[in-house]
Every structure is written in C-alpha cells, then in structure tokens.
CSV table of C-alpha atoms in Angstrom, one decimal:
chain,number,residue,atom,x,y,z
A,949,MET,CA,10.8,-12.7,6.9
A,950,ILE,CA,7.9,-15.1,6.8
A,951,LEU,CA,5.4,-14.1,4.1
A,952,SER,CA,1.7,-14.4,4.7
A,953,GLY,CA,0.1,-15.4,1.5
A,954,PRO,CA,-2.6,-13.7,-0.7
A,955,THR,CA,-5.8,-15.3,-2.1
A,956,SER,CA,-6.0,-16.8,-5.6
A,957,ASN,CA,-8.5,-15.5,-8.1
A,958,SER,CA,-9.1,-15.5,-11.8
A,959,PHE,CA,-10.8,-13.5,-14.5
A,960,MET,CA,-11.7,-14.0,-18.2
A,961,SER,CA,-10.0,-12.4,-21.1
A,962,GLN,CA,-10.3,-13.4,-24.7
A,963,ARG,CA,-11.7,-16.7,-23.7
A,964,LEU,CA,-8.6,-17.3,-21.5
A,965,ARG,CA,-8.8,-17.8,-17.7
A,966,LEU,CA,-6.1,-15.6,-16.3
A,967,HIS,CA,-4.7,-15.9,-12.6
A,968,TYR,CA,-4.1,-13.1,-10.2
A,969,VAL,CA,-3.5,-12.9,-6.4
A,970,ASP,CA,-5.2,-10.4,-4.0
A,971,TRP,CA,-3.4,-9.3,-0.9
A,972,GLY,CA,-6.5,-7.9,0.7
A,973,ASN,CA,-7.2,-4.5,2.2
A,974,PRO,CA,-10.0,-3.8,-0.4
A,975,ASP,CA,-10.7,-0.3,0.9
A,976,ALA,CA,-7.4,1.0,0.2
A,977,PRO,CA,-6.2,2.4,-3.2
A,978,PRO,CA,-5.7,-0.3,-5.8
A,979,LEU,CA,-1.9,-1.0,-6.7
A,980,ILE,CA,-1.3,-3.6,-9.5
A,981,LEU,CA,2.0,-5.4,-9.7
A,982,GLN,CA,2.8,-6.9,-13.2
A,983,HIS,CA,5.7,-9.2,-13.7
A,984,GLY,CA,7.9,-9.7,-16.7
A,985,GLY,CA,8.6,-12.3,-19.2
A,986,ARG,CA,8.8,-16.1,-18.0
A,987,ASP,CA,8.1,-14.9,-14.5
A,988,HIS,CA,5.2,-15.1,-12.2
A,989,CYS,CA,3.0,-13.0,-9.9
A,990,ARG,CA,4.5,-14.5,-6.7
A,991,SER,CA,7.8,-12.8,-7.6
A,992,TRP,CA,6.3,-9.7,-6.1
A,993,ASP,CA,5.7,-11.3,-2.8
A,994,TRP,CA,8.3,-9.4,-0.9
A,995,VAL,CA,7.1,-6.0,-2.4
A,996,ALA,CA,3.5,-6.8,-1.8
A,997,GLN,CA,4.0,-7.7,1.9
A,998,GLU,CA,5.6,-4.3,2.4
A,999,LEU,CA,2.8,-2.5,0.7
A,1000,ARG,CA,-0.2,-4.3,1.7
A,1001,HIS,CA,-1.2,-2.3,4.7
A,1002,ASP,CA,-1.4,0.9,2.7
A,1003,TRP,CA,-2.6,-0.5,-0.7
A,1004,HIS,CA,-5.0,-3.0,-2.2
A,1005,VAL,CA,-2.3,-5.1,-4.0
A,1006,ILE,CA,-3.3,-7.1,-6.9
A,1007,ALA,CA,-0.5,-9.1,-8.7
A,1008,ALA,CA,-1.6,-10.7,-11.9
A,1009,ASP,CA,0.0,-13.8,-14.1
A,1010,LEU,CA,0.2,-12.8,-17.8
A,1011,ARG,CA,-1.3,-15.2,-20.2
A,1012,GLY,CA,1.0,-18.3,-20.5
A,1013,HIS,CA,2.8,-17.5,-17.3
A,1014,GLY,CA,2.4,-18.7,-13.9
A,1015,ASP,CA,-1.1,-20.2,-13.1
A,1016,SER,CA,-2.7,-18.4,-16.0
A,1017,ALA,CA,-4.0,-20.3,-19.0
A,1018,TRP,CA,-1.7,-20.8,-22.1
A,1019,SER,CA,-3.0,-19.4,-25.3
A,1020,PRO,CA,-4.1,-22.3,-27.5
A,1021,ASP,CA,-2.8,-20.5,-30.7
A,1022,GLY,CA,0.3,-19.2,-29.1
A,1023,ASP,CA,-0.8,-15.6,-29.2
A,1024,TYR,CA,1.7,-13.7,-27.0
A,1025,THR,CA,1.6,-10.6,-29.0
A,1026,MET,CA,1.9,-7.2,-27.2
A,1027,ASN,CA,-1.7,-6.2,-28.1
A,1028,ALA,CA,-2.9,-9.4,-26.6
A,1029,TYR,CA,-1.2,-8.6,-23.4
A,1030,VAL,CA,-2.4,-5.1,-23.4
A,1031,TYR,CA,-5.9,-6.2,-23.9
A,1032,ASP,CA,-5.5,-8.7,-21.0
A,1033,PHE,CA,-4.2,-5.9,-18.7
A,1034,ALA,CA,-7.0,-3.6,-19.7
A,1035,GLN,CA,-9.5,-6.4,-19.0
A,1036,LEU,CA,-8.0,-6.9,-15.7
A,1037,VAL,CA,-8.6,-3.3,-14.7
A,1038,HIS,CA,-12.1,-3.3,-16.3
A,1039,THR,CA,-13.1,-6.5,-14.6
A,1040,LEU,CA,-12.1,-5.4,-11.2
A,1041,GLY,CA,-14.0,-2.1,-11.7
A,1042,TYR,CA,-11.1,0.3,-10.9
A,1043,ARG,CA,-11.6,4.0,-11.9
A,1044,GLU,CA,-7.9,4.7,-11.4
A,1045,VAL,CA,-5.0,2.4,-10.5
A,1046,THR,CA,-1.3,2.8,-9.4
A,1047,ILE,CA,1.1,0.4,-11.3
A,1048,VAL,CA,4.4,-1.1,-10.6
A,1049,ALA,CA,5.8,-3.3,-13.5
A,1050,HIS,CA,8.8,-5.1,-14.5
A,1051,SER,CA,10.3,-5.6,-18.0
A,1052,LEU,CA,7.7,-7.0,-20.4
A,1053,GLY,CA,5.0,-6.0,-17.8
A,1054,GLY,CA,6.5,-2.6,-17.8
A,1055,ASN,CA,6.1,-2.5,-21.6
A,1056,ILE,CA,2.6,-3.5,-21.2
A,1057,ALA,CA,1.6,-1.1,-18.4
A,1058,THR,CA,3.3,1.8,-20.3
A,1059,ARG,CA,1.2,1.2,-23.4
A,1060,PHE,CA,-1.8,0.8,-21.3
A,1061,THR,CA,-1.0,4.2,-19.6
A,1062,GLY,CA,-0.7,5.9,-22.8
A,1063,LEU,CA,-3.9,4.5,-24.0
A,1064,TYR,CA,-5.9,5.3,-20.8
A,1065,PRO,CA,-4.0,8.2,-19.1
A,1066,ASP,CA,-6.9,9.1,-17.0
A,1067,LYS,CA,-7.0,5.6,-15.4
A,1068,VAL,CA,-3.3,5.7,-14.1
A,1069,ARG,CA,-2.3,7.6,-10.9
A,1070,LYS,CA,1.4,6.8,-10.9
A,1071,LEU,CA,3.6,4.2,-12.9
A,1072,ALA,CA,6.7,2.7,-11.7
A,1073,ASN,CA,8.5,0.9,-14.5
A,1074,ILE,CA,11.4,-1.5,-13.9
A,1075,GLU,CA,13.2,-1.8,-17.1
A,1076,GLY,CA,10.2,-2.0,-19.2
A,1077,LEU,CA,10.4,0.2,-22.3
A,1078,GLY,CA,11.2,-2.6,-24.8
A,1079,PRO,CA,14.3,-3.0,-27.1
A,1080,SER,CA,16.9,-0.1,-27.2
A,1081,PRO,CA,17.1,2.4,-30.1
A,1082,THR,CA,20.2,0.3,-31.2
A,1083,ILE,CA,18.4,-3.0,-31.3
A,1084,LEU,CA,15.4,-1.5,-33.1
A,1085,ALA,CA,17.7,-0.1,-35.8
A,1086,GLU,CA,19.4,-3.5,-36.3
A,1087,ARG,CA,16.0,-5.0,-36.6
A,1088,ASP,CA,14.8,-2.5,-39.2
A,1089,GLU,CA,18.1,-3.1,-41.1
A,1090,ALA,CA,17.3,-6.7,-41.4
A,1091,GLY,CA,13.9,-6.0,-42.8
A,1092,TYR,CA,10.5,-7.0,-41.8
A,1093,ALA,CA,10.3,-10.1,-44.1
A,1094,ALA,CA,13.5,-11.6,-42.8
A,1095,ARG,CA,12.4,-11.0,-39.1
A,1096,LEU,CA,9.0,-12.6,-39.8
A,1097,ARG,CA,10.7,-15.6,-41.4
A,1098,GLU,CA,13.0,-16.0,-38.5
A,1099,TRP,CA,10.0,-15.9,-36.2
A,1100,ILE,CA,8.1,-18.6,-38.1
A,1101,ASP,CA,11.0,-20.9,-38.0
A,1102,ASN,CA,11.5,-20.3,-34.4
A,1103,LYS,CA,7.9,-20.7,-33.7
A,1104,ARG,CA,7.9,-24.2,-35.6
A,1105,ALA,CA,11.0,-25.2,-33.7
A,1106,ALA,CA,9.5,-24.3,-30.4
A,1107,ALA,CA,6.2,-26.4,-31.2
A,1108,GLY,CA,8.5,-29.5,-31.3
A,1109,ARG,CA,10.5,-28.8,-28.2
A,1110,MET,CA,9.4,-30.3,-24.9
A,1111,PRO,CA,9.6,-28.3,-21.7
A,1112,ARG,CA,12.8,-29.0,-19.8
A,1113,ARG,CA,12.3,-31.4,-16.9
A,1114,TYR,CA,14.2,-31.2,-13.7
A,1115,PRO,CA,14.6,-34.3,-11.6
A,1116,THR,CA,14.2,-32.5,-8.2
A,1117,LEU,CA,13.2,-29.1,-6.9
A,1118,LYS,CA,16.8,-28.5,-5.9
A,1119,ALA,CA,17.9,-28.8,-9.6
A,1120,ALA,CA,15.3,-26.2,-10.7
A,1121,TYR,CA,16.5,-24.0,-7.8
A,1122,GLU,CA,20.0,-24.2,-8.9
A,1123,ARG,CA,18.9,-23.2,-12.4
A,1124,MET,CA,17.1,-20.1,-10.9
A,1125,LYS,CA,20.3,-19.2,-9.1
A,1126,GLU,CA,22.3,-19.6,-12.2
A,1127,GLU,CA,20.0,-17.2,-14.0
A,1128,ASN,CA,20.3,-14.5,-11.6
A,1129,ALA,CA,23.6,-14.5,-9.3
A,1130,TYR,CA,22.4,-11.6,-7.3
A,1131,LEU,CA,19.5,-13.6,-5.7
A,1132,THR,CA,19.7,-14.8,-2.1
A,1133,ASP,CA,19.1,-18.4,-1.3
A,1134,GLU,CA,15.6,-17.5,0.2
A,1135,GLN,CA,14.7,-15.4,-3.0
A,1136,ALA,CA,15.7,-18.2,-5.4
A,1137,ARG,CA,13.9,-20.8,-3.3
A,1138,HIS,CA,10.7,-18.8,-3.2
A,1139,LEU,CA,10.7,-17.9,-6.8
A,1140,THR,CA,11.4,-21.6,-7.7
A,1141,ILE,CA,8.6,-23.2,-5.6
A,1142,HIS,CA,6.0,-20.7,-7.1
A,1143,GLY,CA,7.5,-21.0,-10.6
A,1144,VAL,CA,7.4,-24.8,-11.2
A,1145,ALA,CA,4.8,-27.4,-11.5
A,1146,ARG,CA,5.2,-31.2,-11.0
A,1147,ASN,CA,4.8,-33.5,-14.0
A,1148,GLU,CA,3.2,-36.9,-14.0
A,1149,ASP,CA,6.4,-38.6,-13.8
A,1150,GLY,CA,7.6,-36.7,-10.7
A,1151,THR,CA,9.8,-34.4,-12.4
A,1152,TRP,CA,9.4,-30.6,-12.4
A,1153,SER,CA,9.0,-28.0,-15.2
A,1154,TRP,CA,8.7,-24.2,-15.2
A,1155,LYS,CA,5.0,-23.3,-15.4
A,1156,PHE,CA,5.3,-20.8,-18.4
A,1157,ASP,CA,4.4,-21.8,-22.0
A,1158,ASN,CA,7.5,-23.0,-24.0
A,1159,TYR,CA,6.2,-20.7,-26.9
A,1160,LEU,CA,7.4,-17.8,-24.7
A,1161,ASN,CA,10.9,-18.5,-25.6
A,1162,VAL,CA,10.1,-17.2,-29.1
A,1163,TRP,CA,9.8,-13.3,-28.8
A,1164,PRO,CA,6.9,-12.2,-31.0
A,1165,VAL,CA,7.3,-9.8,-33.9
A,1166,ASP,CA,5.8,-6.5,-32.7
A,1167,TYR,CA,3.7,-5.0,-35.6
A,1168,THR,CA,3.3,-1.6,-33.8
A,1169,PRO,CA,5.4,1.1,-35.6
A,1170,GLN,CA,7.8,2.9,-33.2
A,1171,SER,CA,6.2,6.2,-34.0
A,1172,ASP,CA,2.8,4.9,-32.5
A,1173,ILE,CA,4.5,3.7,-29.5
A,1174,ASP,CA,6.2,7.0,-29.1
A,1175,SER,CA,2.8,8.7,-29.4
A,1176,LEU,CA,1.5,6.5,-26.5
A,1177,TRP,CA,4.6,7.4,-24.4
A,1178,HIS,CA,3.8,11.3,-25.1
A,1179,ALA,CA,0.3,10.7,-24.1
A,1180,ILE,CA,1.2,9.7,-20.6
A,1181,THR,CA,0.2,12.4,-18.0
A,1182,CYS,CA,0.9,10.8,-14.6
A,1183,PRO,CA,4.2,10.7,-12.7
A,1184,MET,CA,6.5,7.9,-13.8
A,1185,LEU,CA,9.7,6.5,-12.2
A,1186,LEU,CA,11.9,4.4,-14.3
A,1187,PHE,CA,14.3,2.1,-12.6
A,1188,TYR,CA,17.5,0.6,-14.3
A,1189,GLY,CA,20.4,-1.5,-13.3
A,1190,GLN,CA,23.9,-0.7,-14.3
A,1191,ASP,CA,24.7,-4.4,-14.7
A,1192,SER,CA,21.6,-5.0,-16.9
A,1193,PHE,CA,21.3,-5.6,-20.6
A,1194,ALA,CA,18.7,-2.9,-20.7
A,1195,THR,CA,19.8,0.5,-21.6
A,1196,ASN,CA,19.1,3.5,-19.5
A,1197,PRO,CA,16.7,5.9,-21.5
A,1198,GLU,CA,18.5,9.0,-20.2
A,1199,LYS,CA,21.6,7.7,-22.1
A,1200,ASP,CA,19.9,6.4,-25.3
A,1201,GLY,CA,17.4,9.3,-25.7
A,1202,ARG,CA,14.0,7.6,-25.1
A,1203,ILE,CA,13.4,9.8,-22.0
A,1204,ARG,CA,12.5,12.7,-24.3
A,1205,HIS,CA,9.2,10.9,-25.2
A,1206,PHE,CA,8.0,11.2,-21.5
A,1207,SER,CA,7.0,14.5,-20.0
A,1208,THR,CA,6.7,13.5,-16.4
A,1209,ALA,CA,9.3,10.7,-16.0
A,1210,ARG,CA,12.6,10.5,-13.9
A,1211,VAL,CA,15.2,7.8,-14.0
A,1212,ILE,CA,16.9,6.0,-11.0
A,1213,GLU,CA,19.9,3.8,-12.0
A,1214,TYR,CA,21.2,1.2,-9.4
A,1215,GLU,CA,24.8,0.1,-9.2
A,1216,ASN,CA,25.4,-3.7,-8.5
A,1217,ALA,CA,22.0,-4.5,-9.9
A,1218,GLY,CA,20.8,-6.3,-12.9
A,1219,HIS,CA,17.6,-6.7,-14.7
A,1220,TRP,CA,15.7,-7.8,-11.6
A,1221,LEU,CA,16.8,-4.9,-9.6
A,1222,HIS,CA,13.8,-5.1,-7.3
A,1223,HIS,CA,15.2,-8.3,-6.1
A,1224,ASP,CA,18.9,-7.3,-6.3
A,1225,GLN,CA,18.6,-4.2,-4.1
A,1226,PHE,CA,15.4,-4.9,-2.5
A,1227,GLU,CA,15.7,-2.5,0.5
A,1228,ARG,CA,17.0,0.5,-1.6
A,1229,PHE,CA,14.1,-0.2,-4.3
A,1230,MET,CA,11.5,-0.2,-1.5
A,1231,ASP,CA,12.7,3.0,0.0
A,1232,ASP,CA,12.5,4.6,-3.4
A,1233,LEU,CA,9.3,3.0,-4.5
A,1234,ARG,CA,7.6,4.2,-1.2
A,1235,ALA,CA,8.9,7.7,-1.6
A,1236,PHE,CA,7.5,7.7,-5.1
A,1237,LEU,CA,4.1,6.3,-4.2
C-alpha cells in the first residue's frame, strides 16, 4: 500500500517547539494518535491512512522524540508529557477529542483523560497503563532513596554517552527488525526512514534524545493515579499482546479502577500489536470508534 503523507506542523509547550503531523479533513471529528517511548509520530501512518477519510487525524511527536525538540534540562517526567498533551489539545482548540495511544503515550493520554474527562470522547489504549502492580511493589520495596540514587547515576551516565551511529540506513533497518521480529520488511523500512536522522559524517542515528534511555522516577503516588483512572467517564478499549512484557489488567487487577473499560488480548502479538496484528487491530479499532 502506498502511503500519501501528511503535512508537518508545530506548537509551543514549555518553551519547546513540538512537532505533529496533520492528515487533513479538518471538518471531521478530531482523532489524536500518540506514540510510545523512543518511537515517533510516523509509526501511525498505516492507522492514519485507514482513518483519515472519517476523522481529522493528528499524530504528535512527544518531546525528545521524532522531530520535536529535545528538553534542554532532560525533563522527560510524566507531568511534563501530560502538560504537553494538554497544550496540544488546547492549542488546536478542540472541545472534545478521541484518542488512540500506545505505551508511554497511552499512560499520558489516560492521565489526561482522568484530568479532563469531559474533553475525551473515547480512548483506545495499547498497553499504556505503566508498570504492573508486581513491578511497582518491587520498586516500593527498594525504597524511594535507592531509586532516586539509581536514577541520578543513570542520568549522569547517559550525559556522557554518545548516540549510536549506524554506517548505513540498512544497518539501522536491521536493528529495527531485531527489536521487533513481528514487523514486516515494509513496516521496518518505513519506521526506520522516519526514525533516523543523518549525522554530519554521513552516519545515521535515531532521532530520540539519548536521555530517554533513562526512565524517570515518577513522583505521582499510585493512589493519585488510581483516582485519575476512576475519574474517566468515556468508553475505553485496552489492547494487550500475549507475547508482550506488559501484563493484562484483567489478570493483574488494574481493570477494577476503570468503570467504562474492556480489554482485548491478541495472540501472536507483542508490545506493538497495532503493527503485529494490523488488520485485526483496525477491525477492532473501527468497531470501537
């Protein structure tokens, strides 16, 4: 399938110039596609191409990702991301939006929906509820001070690490295929082309900020996150892959915090199930929307 591309745009948030693409059809209802960590907005191109005739599709690059600016102080905290998302909706002047979001983007969009339940018509969340209860318990057992010290050490190490350079686009493509064996050659090529930038010496590096390899310490108490989840009033569809590291909220108990959510689990799919099982995903997504 040949993809016809969107137009590039930007908006300002906390003095950062952040990038998004617009797939046209401005008179249709707005649909925001939000990618996950170390990804980029063009990873939604196949989804956008399918939905652009019925929706005004917007796909945004998170700060430090894709063609958005890197944070000068390395601020990639959840609150910063949520503010950016709220600023995108505010800047575009939408009274109500529908959201499809993946992983980190799903975590951001879910918190936004709990903060502003009247602004979200529907939310499709692909493995985006954050760490499982088991992982959270392990972190709590380690203690806040130990986690913060580890974060400082990792952040300092990241500051001295140069982004990996690939001699050719093919080498970057092969790394993409290695990361997700479910990807077709076409998918991996498309994701690579839009995910890398050329360096002055002719090599290629991923566009995302190296600091994103250090996951931030989330200062939000789980009880506050739970309260945001409870505040959501719109229909939610949660997608999970059986072969993913993420745990199904129906099995780990988190589903009890959502009054309007249901879960679909895909066999033969990992964390990027919207790529791994694209046709099935689109059927389920269309039915939900």
